[in-house]
PDB file of C-alpha atoms in Angstrom:
ATOM      1  CA  MET A 123       0.000   0.000   0.000  1.00  0.00           C
ATOM      2  CA  PHE A 124       2.840   2.401   0.894  1.00  0.00           C
ATOM      3  CA  LEU A 125       4.631   1.746  -2.419  1.00  0.00           C
ATOM      4  CA  ARG A 126       1.413   2.200  -4.377  1.00  0.00           C
ATOM      5  CA  ILE A 127       0.730   5.579  -2.735  1.00  0.00           C
ATOM      6  CA  SER A 128       4.363   6.687  -3.180  1.00  0.00           C
ATOM      7  CA  LEU A 129       4.242   5.758  -6.880  1.00  0.00           C
ATOM      8  CA  GLY A 130       1.039   7.734  -7.257  1.00  0.00           C
ATOM      9  CA  VAL A 131       2.626  10.785  -5.642  1.00  0.00           C
ATOM     10  CA  PHE A 132       5.673  10.523  -7.926  1.00  0.00           C
ATOM     11  CA  ILE A 133       3.567  10.167 -11.069  1.00  0.00           C
ATOM     12  CA  GLY A 134       1.415  13.118 -10.021  1.00  0.00           C
ATOM     13  CA  VAL A 135       4.416  15.381  -9.471  1.00  0.00           C
ATOM     14  CA  VAL A 136       6.034  14.393 -12.768  1.00  0.00           C
ATOM     15  CA  THR A 137       2.760  14.881 -14.635  1.00  0.00           C
ATOM     16  CA  ILE A 138       2.241  18.358 -13.220  1.00  0.00           C
ATOM     17  CA  THR A 139       5.830  19.309 -14.083  1.00  0.00           C
ATOM     18  CA  LEU A 140       5.497  18.067 -17.660  1.00  0.00           C
ATOM     19  CA  ILE A 141       2.235  19.940 -18.113  1.00  0.00           C
ATOM     20  CA  GLY A 142       3.934  23.116 -16.921  1.00  0.00           C
ATOM     21  CA  CYS A 143       6.781  22.619 -19.370  1.00  0.00           C
ATOM     22  CA  ALA A 144       4.404  21.882 -22.222  1.00  0.00           C
ATOM     23  CA  LEU A 145       2.477  25.059 -21.529  1.00  0.00           C
ATOM     24  CA  ALA A 146       5.718  27.052 -21.524  1.00  0.00           C
ATOM     25  CA  LEU A 147       6.787  25.636 -24.911  1.00  0.00           C
ATOM     26  CA  TRP A 148       3.338  25.983 -26.423  1.00  0.00           C
ATOM     27  CA  ILE A 149       2.981  29.713 -25.791  1.00  0.00           C
ATOM     28  CA  PRO A 150       3.576  31.568 -29.072  1.00  0.00           C
ATOM     29  CA  TRP A 151       6.474  33.738 -28.051  1.00  0.00           C
ATOM     30  CA  CYS A 152       6.259  36.941 -30.080  1.00  0.00           C
ATOM     31  CA  THR A 153       8.637  39.201 -28.285  1.00  0.00           C
ATOM     32  CA  VAL A 154      12.110  39.143 -29.831  1.00  0.00           C
ATOM     33  CA  GLY A 155      14.962  40.233 -27.628  1.00  0.00           C
ATOM     34  CA  GLN A 156      17.949  42.313 -28.693  1.00  0.00           C
ATOM     35  CA  ASN A 157      20.071  39.182 -29.175  1.00  0.00           C
ATOM     36  CA  GLY A 158      17.589  37.773 -31.703  1.00  0.00           C
ATOM     37  CA  CYS A 159      16.127  35.125 -29.349  1.00  0.00           C
ATOM     38  CA  LYS A 160      12.419  34.819 -28.975  1.00  0.00           C
ATOM     39  CA  MET A 161      12.735  35.465 -25.221  1.00  0.00           C
ATOM     40  CA  GLY A 162      15.103  37.525 -23.250  1.00  0.00           C
ATOM     41  CA  ALA A 163      16.676  36.572 -19.908  1.00  0.00           C
ATOM     42  CA  SER A 164      13.851  38.142 -17.898  1.00  0.00           C
ATOM     43  CA  GLU A 165      11.204  36.233 -19.833  1.00  0.00           C
ATOM     44  CA  TRP A 166      13.060  32.941 -19.351  1.00  0.00           C
ATOM     45  CA  ALA A 167      13.436  33.658 -15.652  1.00  0.00           C
ATOM     46  CA  TYR A 168       9.719  34.391 -15.398  1.00  0.00           C
ATOM     47  CA  TRP A 169       8.617  31.175 -17.051  1.00  0.00           C
ATOM     48  CA  VAL A 170      11.145  29.005 -15.223  1.00  0.00           C
ATOM     49  CA  GLY A 171       9.836  30.478 -11.994  1.00  0.00           C
ATOM     50  CA  ALA A 172       6.254  29.819 -13.078  1.00  0.00           C
ATOM     51  CA  ILE A 173       7.014  26.190 -13.877  1.00  0.00           C
ATOM     52  CA  GLY A 174       8.800  25.825 -10.532  1.00  0.00           C
ATOM     53  CA  THR A 175       5.773  27.277  -8.767  1.00  0.00           C
ATOM     54  CA  ILE A 176       3.441  24.859 -10.541  1.00  0.00           C
ATOM     55  CA  THR A 177       5.699  21.961  -9.573  1.00  0.00           C
ATOM     56  CA  ALA A 178       5.883  23.120  -5.947  1.00  0.00           C
ATOM     57  CA  VAL A 179       2.100  23.382  -5.751  1.00  0.00           C
ATOM     58  CA  GLY A 180       1.782  19.920  -7.236  1.00  0.00           C
ATOM     59  CA  VAL A 181       4.251  18.489  -4.739  1.00  0.00           C
ATOM     60  CA  ALA A 182       2.447  20.186  -1.839  1.00  0.00           C
ATOM     61  CA  ILE A 183      -0.939  18.812  -2.957  1.00  0.00           C
ATOM     62  CA  ALA A 184       0.464  15.339  -3.517  1.00  0.00           C
ATOM     63  CA  LEU A 185       2.201  15.269  -0.125  1.00  0.00           C
ATOM     64  CA  ALA A 186      -0.909  16.538   1.663  1.00  0.00           C
ATOM     65  CA  SER A 187      -2.972  13.836  -0.036  1.00  0.00           C
ATOM     66  CA  TYR A 188      -0.401  11.213   0.904  1.00  0.00           C
ATOM     67  CA  GLN A 189      -0.271  12.306   4.550  1.00  0.00           C
ATOM     68  CA  ASN A 190      -4.051  12.335   4.780  1.00  0.00           C
ATOM     69  CA  SER A 191      -4.222   8.864   3.260  1.00  0.00           C
ATOM     70  CA  MET A 192      -1.634   7.532   5.703  1.00  0.00           C
ATOM     71  CA  HIS A 193      -3.492   9.116   8.637  1.00  0.00           C
ATOM     72  CA  GLU A 194      -6.749   7.467   7.563  1.00  0.00           C
ATOM     73  CA  GLN A 195      -4.983   4.133   7.213  1.00  0.00           C
ATOM     74  CA  ARG A 196      -3.491   4.403  10.704  1.00  0.00           C
ATOM     75  CA  GLU A 197      -6.891   5.281  12.177  1.00  0.00           C
ATOM     76  CA  ALA A 198      -8.581   2.406  10.359  1.00  0.00           C
ATOM     77  CA  ARG A 199      -5.876  -0.013  11.498  1.00  0.00           C
ATOM     78  CA  ALA A 200      -6.111   1.201  15.117  1.00  0.00           C
ATOM     79  CA  GLU A 201      -9.905   0.839  15.076  1.00  0.00           C
ATOM     80  CA  ALA A 202      -9.671  -2.653  13.587  1.00  0.00           C
ATOM     81  CA  ASP A 203      -7.165  -3.680  16.273  1.00  0.00           C
ATOM     82  CA  ALA A 204      -9.391  -2.254  19.016  1.00  0.00           C
ATOM     83  CA  LEU A 205     -12.418  -4.128  17.653  1.00  0.00           C
ATOM     84  CA  HIS A 206     -10.456  -7.367  17.458  1.00  0.00           C
ATOM     85  CA  GLY A 207      -9.296  -6.963  21.051  1.00  0.00           C
ATOM     86  CA  LEU A 208     -12.854  -6.198  22.174  1.00  0.00           C
ATOM     87  CA  LEU A 209     -14.250  -9.355  20.569  1.00  0.00           C
ATOM     88  CA  LEU A 210     -11.407 -11.490  21.904  1.00  0.00           C
ATOM     89  CA  GLY A 211     -12.037 -10.187  25.425  1.00  0.00           C
ATOM     90  CA  ILE A 212     -15.750 -10.962  25.272  1.00  0.00           C
ATOM     91  CA  ARG A 213     -15.060 -14.411  23.854  1.00  0.00           C
ATOM     92  CA  ALA A 214     -12.502 -15.270  26.538  1.00  0.00           C
ATOM     93  CA  GLU A 215     -14.762 -14.207  29.400  1.00  0.00           C
ATOM     94  CA  LEU A 216     -17.837 -16.044  28.137  1.00  0.00           C
ATOM     95  CA  GLN A 217     -15.907 -19.183  27.237  1.00  0.00           C
ATOM     96  CA  VAL A 218     -14.071 -19.429  30.564  1.00  0.00           C
ATOM     97  CA  SER A 219     -17.196 -18.640  32.611  1.00  0.00           C
ATOM     98  CA  PHE A 220     -19.452 -21.073  30.777  1.00  0.00           C
ATOM     99  CA  ASN A 221     -16.840 -23.860  30.749  1.00  0.00           C
ATOM    100  CA  LEU A 222     -16.595 -23.501  34.517  1.00  0.00           C
ATOM    101  CA  VAL A 223     -20.353 -23.958  34.937  1.00  0.00           C
ATOM    102  CA  GLU A 224     -20.608 -26.735  32.360  1.00  0.00           C
ATOM    103  CA  ASN A 225     -17.729 -28.768  33.782  1.00  0.00           C
ATOM    104  CA  ARG A 226     -18.889 -28.489  37.391  1.00  0.00           C
ATOM    105  CA  VAL A 227     -22.674 -28.738  37.253  1.00  0.00           C
ATOM    106  CA  GLY A 228     -23.750 -28.843  33.602  1.00  0.00           C
ATOM    107  CA  GLU A 229     -24.668 -32.520  33.483  1.00  0.00           C
ATOM    108  CA  HIS A 230     -26.409 -32.329  36.856  1.00  0.00           C
ATOM    109  CA  ILE A 231     -28.570 -29.407  35.693  1.00  0.00           C
ATOM    110  CA  GLU A 232     -29.485 -31.062  32.392  1.00  0.00           C
ATOM    111  CA  ASN A 233     -30.686 -34.185  34.253  1.00  0.00           C
ATOM    112  CA  ILE A 234     -33.031 -32.312  36.616  1.00  0.00           C
ATOM    113  CA  VAL A 235     -36.592 -33.696  36.577  1.00  0.00           C
ATOM    114  CA  PRO A 236     -39.800 -32.221  38.045  1.00  0.00           C
ATOM    115  CA  GLY A 237     -39.855 -32.457  41.829  1.00  0.00           C
ATOM    116  CA  GLN A 238     -36.056 -32.553  42.059  1.00  0.00           C
ATOM    117  CA  ILE A 239     -33.999 -29.742  43.554  1.00  0.00           C
ATOM    118  CA  PHE A 240     -30.598 -28.395  42.577  1.00  0.00           C
ATOM    119  CA  GLY A 241     -28.941 -29.004  45.913  1.00  0.00           C
ATOM    120  CA  ILE A 242     -25.524 -27.547  45.119  1.00  0.00           C
ATOM    121  CA  ASP A 243     -24.413 -24.221  46.559  1.00  0.00           C
ATOM    122  CA  PHE A 244     -22.686 -22.946  43.439  1.00  0.00           C
ATOM    123  CA  PRO A 245     -20.223 -20.105  44.194  1.00  0.00           C
ATOM    124  CA  ILE A 246     -21.072 -16.824  42.454  1.00  0.00           C
ATOM    125  CA  SER A 247     -18.815 -13.767  42.373  1.00  0.00           C
ATOM    126  CA  GLU A 248     -20.208 -10.341  43.162  1.00  0.00           C
ATOM    127  CA  ARG A 249     -19.281  -8.937  39.760  1.00  0.00           C
ATOM    128  CA  VAL A 250     -20.876 -10.729  36.812  1.00  0.00           C
ATOM    129  CA  LEU A 251     -19.067 -10.547  33.440  1.00  0.00           C
ATOM    130  CA  PRO A 252     -16.779  -7.660  34.477  1.00  0.00           C
ATOM    131  CA  VAL A 253     -14.883  -7.646  31.161  1.00  0.00           C
ATOM    132  CA  TYR A 254     -18.117  -7.341  29.179  1.00  0.00           C
ATOM    133  CA  HIS A 255     -19.384  -4.451  31.300  1.00  0.00           C
ATOM    134  CA  ALA A 256     -16.018  -2.679  31.149  1.00  0.00           C
ATOM    135  CA  MET A 257     -16.074  -2.882  27.353  1.00  0.00           C
ATOM    136  CA  LEU A 258     -19.618  -1.564  26.873  1.00  0.00           C
ATOM    137  CA  PRO A 259     -18.404   2.016  26.144  1.00  0.00           C
ATOM    138  CA  SER A 260     -16.427   0.599  23.193  1.00  0.00           C
ATOM    139  CA  PHE A 261     -19.370  -1.217  21.609  1.00  0.00           C
ATOM    140  CA  TYR A 262     -19.632   1.514  18.982  1.00  0.00           C
ATOM    141  CA  LEU A 263     -16.667  -0.215  17.319  1.00  0.00           C
ATOM    142  CA  ILE A 264     -18.921  -3.163  16.438  1.00  0.00           C
ATOM    143  CA  LYS A 265     -20.461  -1.950  13.194  1.00  0.00           C
ATOM    144  CA  ASP A 266     -22.293  -5.237  12.603  1.00  0.00           C
ATOM    145  CA  HIS A 267     -25.667  -4.608  14.263  1.00  0.00           C
ATOM    146  CA  ALA A 268     -26.645  -8.291  14.262  1.00  0.00           C
ATOM    147  CA  LEU A 269     -23.403  -9.271  16.006  1.00  0.00           C
ATOM    148  CA  ARG A 270     -23.802  -6.481  18.556  1.00  0.00           C
ATOM    149  CA  VAL A 271     -27.327  -7.667  19.388  1.00  0.00           C
ATOM    150  CA  GLN A 272     -26.143 -11.280  19.583  1.00  0.00           C
ATOM    151  CA  ILE A 273     -23.418 -10.371  22.082  1.00  0.00           C
ATOM    152  CA  ILE A 274     -25.792  -8.378  24.277  1.00  0.00           C
ATOM    153  CA  GLN A 275     -28.395 -11.149  24.190  1.00  0.00           C
ATOM    154  CA  ALA A 276     -25.895 -13.883  25.094  1.00  0.00           C
ATOM    155  CA  CYS A 277     -24.524 -11.832  27.985  1.00  0.00           C
ATOM    156  CA  ALA A 278     -28.038 -11.011  29.203  1.00  0.00           C
ATOM    157  CA  VAL A 279     -28.962 -14.706  29.321  1.00  0.00           C
ATOM    158  CA  ALA A 280     -25.672 -15.502  31.064  1.00  0.00           C
ATOM    159  CA  ASN A 281     -26.492 -12.824  33.638  1.00  0.00           C
ATOM    160  CA  SER A 282     -29.953 -14.379  34.159  1.00  0.00           C
ATOM    161  CA  LEU A 283     -28.308 -17.754  34.760  1.00  0.00           C
ATOM    162  CA  VAL A 284     -26.040 -16.225  37.403  1.00  0.00           C
ATOM    163  CA  THR A 285     -29.022 -14.506  39.046  1.00  0.00           C
ATOM    164  CA  THR A 286     -30.870 -17.837  39.216  1.00  0.00           C
ATOM    165  CA  PHE A 287     -27.822 -19.535  40.761  1.00  0.00           C
ATOM    166  CA  ARG A 288     -27.621 -16.777  43.365  1.00  0.00           C
ATOM    167  CA  ALA A 289     -31.333 -17.063  44.243  1.00  0.00           C
ATOM    168  CA  ASN A 290     -31.104 -20.851  44.419  1.00  0.00           C
ATOM    169  CA  ASN A 291     -28.131 -20.571  46.805  1.00  0.00           C
ATOM    170  CA  SER A 292     -30.147 -18.279  49.055  1.00  0.00           C
ATOM    171  CA  ILE A 293     -33.216 -20.548  49.124  1.00  0.00           C
ATOM    172  CA  LEU A 294     -30.995 -23.592  49.617  1.00  0.00           C
ATOM    173  CA  ALA A 295     -29.522 -21.993  52.752  1.00  0.00           C
ATOM    174  CA  GLU A 296     -33.023 -21.171  54.003  1.00  0.00           C
ATOM    175  CA  PHE A 297     -34.158 -24.755  53.330  1.00  0.00           C
ATOM    176  CA  ALA A 298     -31.159 -26.199  55.165  1.00  0.00           C
ATOM    177  CA  ALA A 299     -31.943 -24.060  58.218  1.00  0.00           C
ATOM    178  CA  ALA A 300     -35.676 -24.835  58.097  1.00  0.00           C
ATOM    179  CA  ASN A 301     -35.100 -28.563  57.576  1.00  0.00           C
ATOM    180  CA  SER A 302     -32.632 -28.683  60.460  1.00  0.00           C
ATOM    181  CA  LEU A 303     -35.160 -26.972  62.731  1.00  0.00           C
ATOM    182  CA  ALA A 304     -37.967 -29.287  61.602  1.00  0.00           C
ATOM    183  CA  ARG A 305     -35.893 -32.375  62.394  1.00  0.00           C
ATOM    184  CA  ARG A 306     -35.076 -31.099  65.843  1.00  0.00           C
ATOM    185  CA  SER A 307     -38.520 -29.838  66.792  1.00  0.00           C
ATOM    186  CA  GLU A 308     -40.668 -32.242  64.754  1.00  0.00           C
ATOM    187  CA  ALA A 309     -43.295 -29.516  64.953  1.00  0.00           C
ATOM    188  CA  ALA A 310     -45.887 -29.455  62.169  1.00  0.00           C
ATOM    189  CA  VAL A 311     -45.367 -25.769  61.490  1.00  0.00           C
ATOM    190  CA  ASP A 312     -41.617 -26.219  61.116  1.00  0.00           C
ATOM    191  CA  ILE A 313     -42.074 -29.233  58.861  1.00  0.00           C
ATOM    192  CA  ALA A 314     -44.488 -27.217  56.688  1.00  0.00           C
ATOM    193  CA  ILE A 315     -41.987 -24.382  56.356  1.00  0.00           C
ATOM    194  CA  ALA A 316     -39.249 -26.821  55.380  1.00  0.00           C
ATOM    195  CA  GLN A 317     -41.557 -28.420  52.799  1.00  0.00           C
ATOM    196  CA  GLU A 318     -42.434 -24.998  51.385  1.00  0.00           C
ATOM    197  CA  LYS A 319     -38.745 -24.205  50.939  1.00  0.00           C
ATOM    198  CA  PHE A 320     -38.212 -27.569  49.253  1.00  0.00           C
ATOM    199  CA  ASN A 321     -41.056 -26.905  46.822  1.00  0.00           C
ATOM    200  CA  GLN A 322     -39.607 -23.482  46.082  1.00  0.00           C
ATOM    201  CA  LEU A 323     -36.246 -25.088  45.333  1.00  0.00           C
ATOM    202  CA  ALA A 324     -37.885 -27.610  43.016  1.00  0.00           C
ATOM    203  CA  THR A 325     -39.516 -24.785  41.067  1.00  0.00           C
ATOM    204  CA  TYR A 326     -36.213 -22.920  40.842  1.00  0.00           C
ATOM    205  CA  ALA A 327     -34.495 -26.088  39.662  1.00  0.00           C
ATOM    206  CA  LEU A 328     -36.728 -26.311  36.588  1.00  0.00           C
ATOM    207  CA  GLY A 329     -36.181 -22.624  35.892  1.00  0.00           C
ATOM    208  CA  LEU A 330     -32.452 -23.110  36.277  1.00  0.00           C
ATOM    209  CA  LYS A 331     -32.537 -25.989  33.805  1.00  0.00           C
ATOM    210  CA  ALA A 332     -34.388 -23.885  31.216  1.00  0.00           C
ATOM    211  CA  ILE A 333     -32.125 -20.855  31.607  1.00  0.00           C
ATOM    212  CA  TYR A 334     -29.016 -23.041  31.472  1.00  0.00           C
ATOM    213  CA  ALA A 335     -30.163 -24.586  28.180  1.00  0.00           C
ATOM    214  CA  GLU A 336     -30.901 -21.143  26.721  1.00  0.00           C
ATOM    215  CA  ALA A 337     -27.566 -19.737  27.904  1.00  0.00           C
ATOM    216  CA  LYS A 338     -25.699 -22.711  26.478  1.00  0.00           C
ATOM    217  CA  THR A 339     -27.316 -22.241  23.064  1.00  0.00           C
ATOM    218  CA  GLU A 340     -26.762 -18.469  22.973  1.00  0.00           C
ATOM    219  CA  ILE A 341     -23.156 -18.624  24.176  1.00  0.00           C
ATOM    220  CA  LEU A 342     -22.098 -21.479  21.877  1.00  0.00           C
ATOM    221  CA  ASN A 343     -23.700 -19.743  18.880  1.00  0.00           C
ATOM    222  CA  LEU A 344     -21.856 -16.542  19.739  1.00  0.00           C
ATOM    223  CA  LEU A 345     -18.511 -18.272  20.277  1.00  0.00           C
ATOM    224  CA  ALA A 346     -18.865 -19.812  16.824  1.00  0.00           C
ATOM    225  CA  VAL A 347     -18.755 -16.352  15.163  1.00  0.00           C
ATOM    226  CA  LEU A 348     -16.300 -14.522  17.429  1.00  0.00           C
ATOM    227  CA  PRO A 349     -12.581 -14.542  16.557  1.00  0.00           C
ATOM    228  CA  SER A 350     -10.526 -17.076  18.503  1.00  0.00           C
ATOM    229  CA  LYS A 351      -7.087 -15.475  18.083  1.00  0.00           C
TER     230      LYS A 351
END
């Protein structure tokens, strides 16, 4: 690209210079100097200066065009690099996060049946998808509207999955406390509370299974179109 632009600048300068020379030779010189030449020294100096001026203007225009072209190329390259880094960051975060869930509890979640609870206290960090949220101000770099929507949708479903895990952890702790109390007291009211918490967990388990399946589909589809390196 650099050589092509440089060649264009050179050709432009030479062309402008030749045009200036051709114009100088074409003019029907009518004034005859004292030495019998068609032009005297002053006339030659004038036209040489004019041709030099034309050449200088041509060089200035060509160089300005070249510098502007190089600036645009640098900006385009910087934007492309920033976009690539953005997509790689999103891919890495989603892939690592989902692989963690899938490897630890994925099979267990997929095998949940009605009436069964998800009895695992799955650890959840306070900040969900921090890389994604940090990169949101740079989403204008993603010119592909469909890809931008796909990323936002996948991350939204992933966030819903995390929210469901967090709620399930909370209810699981409440059930453990209620069940422990019911076993100790054997009181009907305590047993009823423990059963209510169990039923709530069973409902959450089915919701967790559905959200996990949706998140898995969305994330895998997105990973298939994001750059890997």
